[in-house]
Coordinates of C-alpha atoms in Angstrom, one line a residue:
M1 CA 137.1 150.5 -23.8
P2 CA 134.6 148.8 -21.9
K3 CA 134.6 149.2 -18.0
I4 CA 134.1 145.5 -16.1
L5 CA 133.3 145.2 -13.0
V6 CA 134.5 142.0 -11.3
I7 CA 133.6 140.9 -7.5
G8 CA 136.0 139.1 -6.0
A9 CA 139.9 139.3 -5.4
G10 CA 140.6 135.5 -4.7
I11 CA 142.4 133.3 -6.7
T12 CA 139.5 133.3 -9.1
G13 CA 138.8 137.1 -9.5
V14 CA 141.9 138.8 -9.9
S15 CA 142.5 135.6 -12.6
T16 CA 139.3 137.1 -14.5
A17 CA 140.9 140.8 -13.8
Y18 CA 144.1 139.7 -15.1
A19 CA 142.8 138.0 -18.6
L20 CA 140.5 140.6 -19.3
I21 CA 143.1 142.9 -18.3
Q22 CA 145.0 141.6 -21.6
S23 CA 141.5 141.7 -23.9
G24 CA 141.9 145.2 -23.7
Y25 CA 139.4 146.4 -20.9
E26 CA 139.2 148.5 -18.5
V27 CA 139.2 146.5 -15.1
V28 CA 137.8 147.6 -11.4
V29 CA 137.5 144.9 -8.9
L30 CA 135.7 145.1 -6.0
E31 CA 136.9 143.0 -2.5
K32 CA 135.2 142.8 0.8
Q33 CA 138.3 142.6 2.0
R34 CA 141.2 144.5 2.9
Y35 CA 142.9 143.0 0.8
A36 CA 143.4 140.5 -2.1
A37 CA 143.0 136.6 -1.3
M38 CA 142.2 136.7 2.6
E39 CA 139.8 133.8 2.7
T40 CA 139.6 130.1 0.7
S41 CA 143.0 131.6 -1.3
F42 CA 145.1 132.5 2.0
A43 CA 146.6 128.9 3.2
N44 CA 144.7 126.3 1.0
G45 CA 146.8 123.5 0.5
G46 CA 148.8 124.6 -1.8
Q47 CA 148.2 121.5 -4.6
L48 CA 148.4 122.6 -8.7
S49 CA 146.9 119.1 -8.7
A50 CA 145.4 117.9 -11.7
C51 CA 145.4 114.4 -10.2
N52 CA 143.0 115.4 -8.2
A53 CA 139.8 116.4 -11.2
E54 CA 138.1 113.2 -9.5
V55 CA 135.0 114.8 -8.9
W56 CA 133.0 113.2 -5.6
N57 CA 129.8 112.9 -7.1
H58 CA 129.6 109.0 -5.8
W59 CA 128.1 106.6 -3.7
S60 CA 131.5 105.6 -2.4
T61 CA 130.9 109.4 -0.7
I62 CA 127.4 109.3 0.7
I63 CA 128.5 106.3 2.8
K64 CA 131.4 107.2 3.9
G65 CA 129.8 110.3 5.3
I66 CA 127.5 108.6 6.5
K67 CA 129.6 106.2 8.6
W68 CA 131.6 109.2 9.6
M69 CA 128.8 111.1 10.6
A70 CA 129.6 110.7 15.2
R71 CA 133.4 111.4 14.2
R72 CA 134.2 114.2 15.1
D73 CA 137.8 114.1 13.7
A74 CA 135.9 112.3 10.4
P75 CA 137.6 113.5 6.9
H76 CA 134.0 114.4 5.7
L77 CA 131.9 115.8 8.6
M78 CA 127.9 116.8 8.0
N79 CA 126.1 118.8 10.8
P80 CA 122.8 117.2 10.4
S81 CA 121.3 119.8 12.1
P82 CA 118.5 120.8 9.3
S83 CA 118.9 123.4 6.9
W84 CA 117.6 124.3 3.3
H85 CA 120.4 125.1 1.9
K86 CA 122.3 122.2 2.8
Y87 CA 119.4 119.5 1.6
S88 CA 118.6 121.3 -1.2
W89 CA 122.4 120.7 -2.0
L90 CA 123.3 117.3 -1.3
A91 CA 120.0 116.7 -3.6
E92 CA 121.3 118.0 -6.5
F93 CA 125.0 116.0 -5.5
M94 CA 123.1 112.8 -5.0
A95 CA 121.5 113.7 -8.4
N96 CA 124.7 114.0 -10.5
I97 CA 126.2 110.9 -9.6
S98 CA 125.4 110.0 -12.9
R99 CA 127.3 112.0 -14.8
Y100 CA 130.4 111.2 -12.6
R101 CA 132.6 109.4 -15.0
E102 CA 131.5 112.1 -17.4
N103 CA 132.6 115.5 -15.2
T104 CA 136.0 113.8 -13.7
I105 CA 137.4 113.5 -17.3
A106 CA 136.5 117.3 -18.0
T107 CA 137.7 118.3 -15.3
A108 CA 140.7 116.6 -15.9
R109 CA 141.2 118.4 -19.1
L110 CA 140.5 121.1 -18.1
A111 CA 143.0 121.2 -14.8
I112 CA 145.2 120.1 -17.1
L113 CA 144.8 123.4 -20.0
A114 CA 145.0 125.6 -17.1
R115 CA 147.6 124.1 -15.5
Q116 CA 150.1 125.7 -18.4
H117 CA 148.3 129.2 -18.8
M118 CA 149.1 129.8 -14.9
F119 CA 152.8 128.4 -15.1
D120 CA 152.8 130.9 -18.1
I121 CA 151.6 133.8 -16.2
A122 CA 154.0 133.1 -13.7
E123 CA 157.0 132.9 -15.8
R124 CA 155.7 135.9 -17.7
E125 CA 154.8 138.5 -15.0
K126 CA 158.2 136.7 -12.3
I127 CA 155.6 135.9 -9.4
D128 CA 157.6 134.4 -7.1
F129 CA 155.3 131.5 -5.1
D130 CA 157.4 129.0 -3.9
H131 CA 156.6 127.1 -6.8
V132 CA 157.8 123.3 -6.3
R133 CA 157.3 121.0 -9.6
K134 CA 158.7 117.4 -7.6
G135 CA 154.8 116.0 -8.5
I136 CA 152.2 114.6 -6.6
L137 CA 152.1 111.3 -5.1
H138 CA 148.5 109.9 -3.9
V139 CA 149.3 107.0 -1.2
Y140 CA 146.9 103.9 -0.4
Y141 CA 147.4 101.9 2.8
D142 CA 145.7 98.5 1.1
K143 CA 144.4 96.6 -1.5
A144 CA 140.9 97.9 -1.8
G145 CA 142.0 102.3 -1.7
F146 CA 144.4 100.9 -4.2
D147 CA 141.9 99.5 -6.6
H148 CA 139.7 102.2 -6.5
A149 CA 142.0 105.0 -7.3
A150 CA 143.1 102.3 -10.0
K151 CA 139.8 102.9 -11.9
V152 CA 139.8 106.8 -11.1
N153 CA 143.4 106.9 -13.0
E154 CA 141.7 105.5 -15.8
M155 CA 139.8 108.3 -16.2
L156 CA 142.5 111.0 -15.5
V157 CA 144.5 109.0 -18.1
E158 CA 141.6 109.6 -20.8
G159 CA 141.7 113.5 -19.7
G160 CA 145.2 113.2 -20.9
L161 CA 146.8 113.1 -17.4
D162 CA 150.4 111.4 -16.8
R163 CA 149.9 109.6 -14.1
Y164 CA 150.7 105.7 -12.9
A165 CA 151.4 103.3 -10.3
V166 CA 153.9 102.6 -8.0
G167 CA 154.8 100.1 -5.5
P168 CA 156.4 100.0 -2.3
A169 CA 159.6 100.6 -3.4
E170 CA 159.3 103.2 -5.7
I171 CA 156.6 105.0 -3.5
S172 CA 160.1 105.3 -1.2
S173 CA 162.5 106.3 -3.6
I174 CA 160.1 109.3 -5.4
E175 CA 160.0 110.6 -1.5
P176 CA 162.5 109.3 0.7
A177 CA 161.0 111.3 3.6
L178 CA 157.6 109.8 3.5
T179 CA 156.7 106.9 6.4
G180 CA 154.7 104.0 6.8
S181 CA 153.5 100.9 4.7
F182 CA 151.8 101.3 1.9
H183 CA 149.5 98.8 -0.8
G184 CA 150.8 101.4 -3.6
G185 CA 150.2 104.2 -5.0
F186 CA 149.5 106.7 -8.3
Y187 CA 152.5 109.5 -8.9
T188 CA 151.8 112.6 -11.2
P189 CA 154.8 114.4 -12.2
S190 CA 153.6 116.8 -14.0
D191 CA 151.4 118.3 -11.0
S192 CA 153.1 120.9 -8.6
T193 CA 152.6 123.0 -5.3
G194 CA 152.9 126.2 -4.1
D195 CA 151.9 129.4 -1.9
I196 CA 148.2 130.7 -3.7
H197 CA 148.6 134.1 -0.9
K198 CA 151.6 134.5 -2.5
Y199 CA 150.6 133.6 -6.6
T200 CA 147.1 136.0 -5.9
S201 CA 148.7 138.5 -4.4
G202 CA 151.4 138.4 -6.7
L203 CA 148.9 138.5 -9.8
A204 CA 147.0 141.6 -7.9
R205 CA 149.8 143.6 -8.4
V206 CA 150.6 143.0 -11.5
C207 CA 146.7 143.9 -12.7
E208 CA 147.3 147.1 -10.9
G209 CA 150.6 148.2 -12.8
R210 CA 148.4 147.7 -15.9
G211 CA 146.0 150.0 -15.0
A212 CA 142.8 148.0 -12.8
S213 CA 142.0 149.8 -9.7
F214 CA 141.2 147.9 -6.5
V215 CA 138.5 148.4 -4.3
Y216 CA 139.0 147.3 -1.0
D217 CA 136.8 146.5 2.4
A218 CA 133.7 147.1 0.1
D219 CA 130.7 145.3 1.3
V220 CA 128.7 144.8 -2.0
V221 CA 124.9 145.7 -1.1
R222 CA 123.0 146.0 -3.9
I223 CA 123.0 145.6 -8.1
T224 CA 121.1 147.9 -10.7
K225 CA 121.1 148.1 -14.1
R226 CA 119.5 151.0 -16.4
N227 CA 121.7 151.9 -19.2
R228 CA 124.6 150.5 -17.5
F229 CA 125.6 148.1 -14.4
T230 CA 125.7 150.2 -10.4
V231 CA 127.4 148.3 -8.0
S232 CA 126.5 149.6 -4.4
Y233 CA 128.5 148.7 -1.6
T234 CA 129.9 150.3 1.8
R235 CA 133.1 150.2 3.5
N236 CA 133.8 149.5 7.1
A237 CA 130.7 147.7 7.2
S238 CA 131.1 147.1 10.8
A239 CA 130.7 150.8 11.4
S240 CA 127.1 152.4 12.3
G241 CA 125.9 154.2 9.5
A242 CA 128.5 153.4 7.2
A243 CA 128.2 155.1 3.7
T244 CA 126.7 154.0 0.5
E245 CA 129.3 154.3 -2.6
N246 CA 128.5 152.9 -6.1
L247 CA 130.5 152.3 -9.3
D248 CA 129.1 152.1 -13.2
G249 CA 130.2 149.5 -14.8
D250 CA 129.0 148.2 -18.5
A251 CA 129.2 144.7 -17.1
V252 CA 129.4 142.6 -13.9
V253 CA 131.4 139.3 -13.5
V254 CA 130.5 137.0 -9.8
C255 CA 133.7 135.6 -8.5
A256 CA 133.2 135.8 -5.0
G257 CA 133.7 132.1 -3.7
V258 CA 130.5 131.4 -1.1
H259 CA 129.4 134.8 -1.8
S260 CA 128.2 134.2 -5.4
R261 CA 125.1 132.8 -4.3
G262 CA 123.9 135.4 -2.7
I263 CA 125.2 138.2 -5.3
G264 CA 123.6 135.5 -7.8
A265 CA 120.4 136.6 -6.3
M266 CA 120.9 140.2 -6.6
L267 CA 121.1 139.3 -10.4
G268 CA 118.1 136.9 -10.7
D269 CA 120.4 134.5 -10.7
R270 CA 120.4 130.9 -9.2
L271 CA 123.5 129.6 -7.8
N272 CA 123.7 126.5 -5.5
I273 CA 127.1 127.0 -4.1
Y274 CA 127.6 125.1 -0.7
P275 CA 129.5 126.3 1.9
V276 CA 132.0 123.3 2.8
K277 CA 135.1 124.1 5.6
G278 CA 138.5 122.7 4.8
Y279 CA 141.2 123.4 7.7
S280 CA 145.3 123.9 6.8
I281 CA 148.2 124.4 9.0
T282 CA 151.4 125.7 8.2
V283 CA 154.5 123.9 9.9
D284 CA 157.5 126.0 10.7
L285 CA 160.5 124.3 9.7
S286 CA 162.6 126.0 12.3
D287 CA 165.7 123.7 12.4
E288 CA 168.3 121.7 10.6
R289 CA 165.6 118.5 11.0
S290 CA 163.0 119.8 10.4
Q291 CA 163.8 121.6 7.2
A292 CA 165.2 118.0 6.0
S293 CA 162.0 115.9 7.6
A294 CA 159.4 117.3 5.4
P295 CA 159.1 116.1 1.8
W296 CA 159.3 117.9 -1.5
V297 CA 157.0 116.2 -3.4
S298 CA 153.6 116.8 -2.3
I299 CA 151.4 113.6 -0.7
L300 CA 147.7 113.2 -1.3
D301 CA 146.6 110.8 1.5
D302 CA 143.5 109.3 0.1
R303 CA 142.4 107.5 3.1
A304 CA 143.0 110.7 5.6
K305 CA 141.8 112.8 3.0
I306 CA 144.9 115.2 3.8
V307 CA 147.8 116.9 1.6
T308 CA 150.6 118.7 1.9
S309 CA 152.7 121.2 0.4
R310 CA 156.4 122.4 0.4
L311 CA 156.5 126.0 0.7
G312 CA 160.3 127.0 0.6
Q313 CA 163.1 125.9 2.5
S314 CA 160.8 126.9 5.6
R315 CA 157.2 126.1 5.6
F316 CA 155.3 122.9 4.9
R317 CA 151.3 123.2 4.5
V318 CA 149.6 120.1 5.4
A319 CA 145.5 120.4 4.6
G320 CA 142.0 118.2 4.4
T321 CA 138.9 117.5 5.8
A322 CA 135.6 119.0 4.9
E323 CA 132.9 119.7 6.9
F324 CA 129.5 120.8 6.0
N325 CA 128.8 123.7 8.7
G326 CA 127.2 126.8 6.7
A327 CA 129.1 129.7 6.6
N328 CA 131.4 129.1 9.4
R329 CA 134.9 129.7 10.0
D330 CA 135.4 128.7 13.1
I331 CA 139.1 126.9 14.1
R332 CA 138.2 123.8 16.2
D333 CA 141.2 121.8 18.0
D334 CA 139.3 118.9 17.3
R335 CA 139.6 119.3 13.6
V336 CA 143.1 120.8 13.5
R337 CA 144.4 117.6 15.9
P338 CA 144.9 114.9 13.4
L339 CA 146.7 117.5 10.9
V340 CA 149.6 117.5 13.0
E341 CA 148.8 114.1 14.4
W342 CA 149.0 113.1 10.9
T343 CA 151.9 114.9 10.5
R344 CA 154.1 113.6 13.7
T345 CA 153.3 109.7 12.4
L346 CA 154.4 110.0 8.6
F347 CA 157.2 112.6 9.3
P348 CA 158.3 111.5 12.5
G349 CA 161.8 113.8 12.3
I350 CA 159.3 117.1 11.6
T351 CA 158.8 119.0 14.7
T352 CA 155.6 120.7 15.1
N353 CA 156.2 122.6 18.2
R354 CA 155.4 126.1 16.1
V355 CA 152.1 125.6 13.9
I356 CA 149.9 128.4 12.6
P357 CA 145.9 126.9 11.9
W358 CA 143.8 128.3 9.3
A359 CA 140.1 127.2 7.6
G360 CA 138.7 128.6 5.0
L361 CA 135.1 127.9 2.9
R362 CA 135.7 125.6 -0.2
P363 CA 132.7 127.6 -3.5
M364 CA 131.0 124.0 -4.6
M365 CA 128.5 123.6 -7.2
P366 CA 126.5 120.7 -6.9
N367 CA 128.0 119.1 -9.3
M368 CA 131.5 119.8 -8.5
M369 CA 132.0 121.9 -11.9
P370 CA 132.4 125.7 -11.8
R371 CA 129.7 127.7 -13.1
V372 CA 131.8 129.6 -16.1
G373 CA 130.1 131.6 -18.4
K374 CA 126.5 134.5 -18.7
G375 CA 124.0 135.4 -16.6
K376 CA 120.4 135.8 -17.2
T377 CA 120.7 139.3 -17.8
P378 CA 123.0 140.8 -20.5
G379 CA 126.3 141.5 -19.1
V380 CA 126.1 139.5 -16.1
F381 CA 128.7 136.3 -15.8
Y382 CA 129.8 134.1 -13.5
N383 CA 133.5 132.8 -12.5
T384 CA 132.8 130.6 -9.6
G385 CA 131.6 127.4 -7.9
H386 CA 135.3 126.1 -8.4
G387 CA 135.2 123.8 -5.1
H388 CA 138.3 122.0 -3.8
L389 CA 139.8 122.8 -7.6
G390 CA 140.2 126.8 -7.6
W391 CA 143.8 127.7 -7.9
T392 CA 144.1 124.1 -10.6
L393 CA 141.4 125.6 -12.7
S394 CA 141.5 129.4 -12.7
A395 CA 143.3 130.2 -15.0
A396 CA 141.9 128.6 -17.6
T397 CA 138.4 129.3 -16.4
S398 CA 139.2 133.1 -16.5
A399 CA 140.2 132.8 -20.1
A400 CA 137.2 131.3 -21.3
L401 CA 135.2 133.5 -19.7
A402 CA 137.1 136.6 -20.8
E403 CA 136.3 134.6 -24.5
V404 CA 132.5 134.2 -23.7
I405 CA 132.9 138.2 -22.6
G406 CA 134.6 139.6 -26.0
K407 CA 132.0 138.4 -28.1
E408 CA 129.5 139.9 -26.0
I409 CA 130.9 142.8 -25.6
P410 CA 133.6 143.2 -28.0
A411 CA 136.8 145.4 -26.0
E412 CA 137.0 147.4 -29.4
A413 CA 133.7 149.5 -28.4
R414 CA 131.5 150.9 -25.3
L415 CA 128.3 150.0 -25.3
A416 CA 125.7 152.8 -26.4
A417 CA 125.2 154.6 -22.9

């Protein structure tokens, strides 16, 4: 059978490996970290959210970004220091504002399809990932925010999503633990939450049980092609004199998150992926009062750009913000503190004396749409650039890519050597 080399063992890479195994391919996954799901798939907001399919390509995003530039705790923070990568990305981002409606509807449709794919996989493979199917509730403090959300809702409903407006009394009945004065909200009962790290790690074990090989601590340094592809990588690259090792395969699939841009360049493809940093805190619900005060329904506060997920009885995830600051993984106190204060304000019964902060880099394309399909070179494929919807979309994009590969490299016959 053809051997496919998948680069990246985050949610997209592991989902791709699973789809390819299901289609009859031999799969080897290369990952630069020591384990699967150790970068952006480690501690994100945890939402499986078709309701969050609105792309960011809107003039209001630009205006808010400029207005918030001087605020270190702003929901969207732009480092103004010059960078060709950053400003070329922003130029393309603005060029895609005209496709805002079209891309939002397309993303909603893809998210709904992906959601069922993932549910089916988790059930079939018996993957436990603290899945909570109680919906997602968007909340708005004023009429202006609610009115904009109503326009977005029209697009999401056109995309096939079951989502409807709720008033203050309904907000309280949907999630009694939530405190605050809200103008209104929108509720999506079919969306859900879970632990992306547990799901991805569990799916990686399933892939290994089905015959896939995972090569960890593998930092890809070169990709060449003669009759077949050769991926060259170093193990323990931080050590001086690290030896280069090689793997041969019939095709290469790049699923490397923010690293996809550099790997794509090795293959002659331009992927203008920018690393947009997001933060999260995981609150330890160590006492009964905290457990009773934490919500089970996922909340999305549009003004603060914060989302929540309940991860079992004893953990509560709060995540958000978008920081344009290059490949910077520093965890800044002034970016984490607003997440803690938001938790204390809206859920005052939660004790926040044990909080684990985290930061990850979302791989975002300027049009907010994932890059899925063939590269310039025959045998090169991409499934990357999913931005803030990596977990939500990955099951569907992986299944779609497996179909594309199946047409170009049938699983029944190995490529001629």
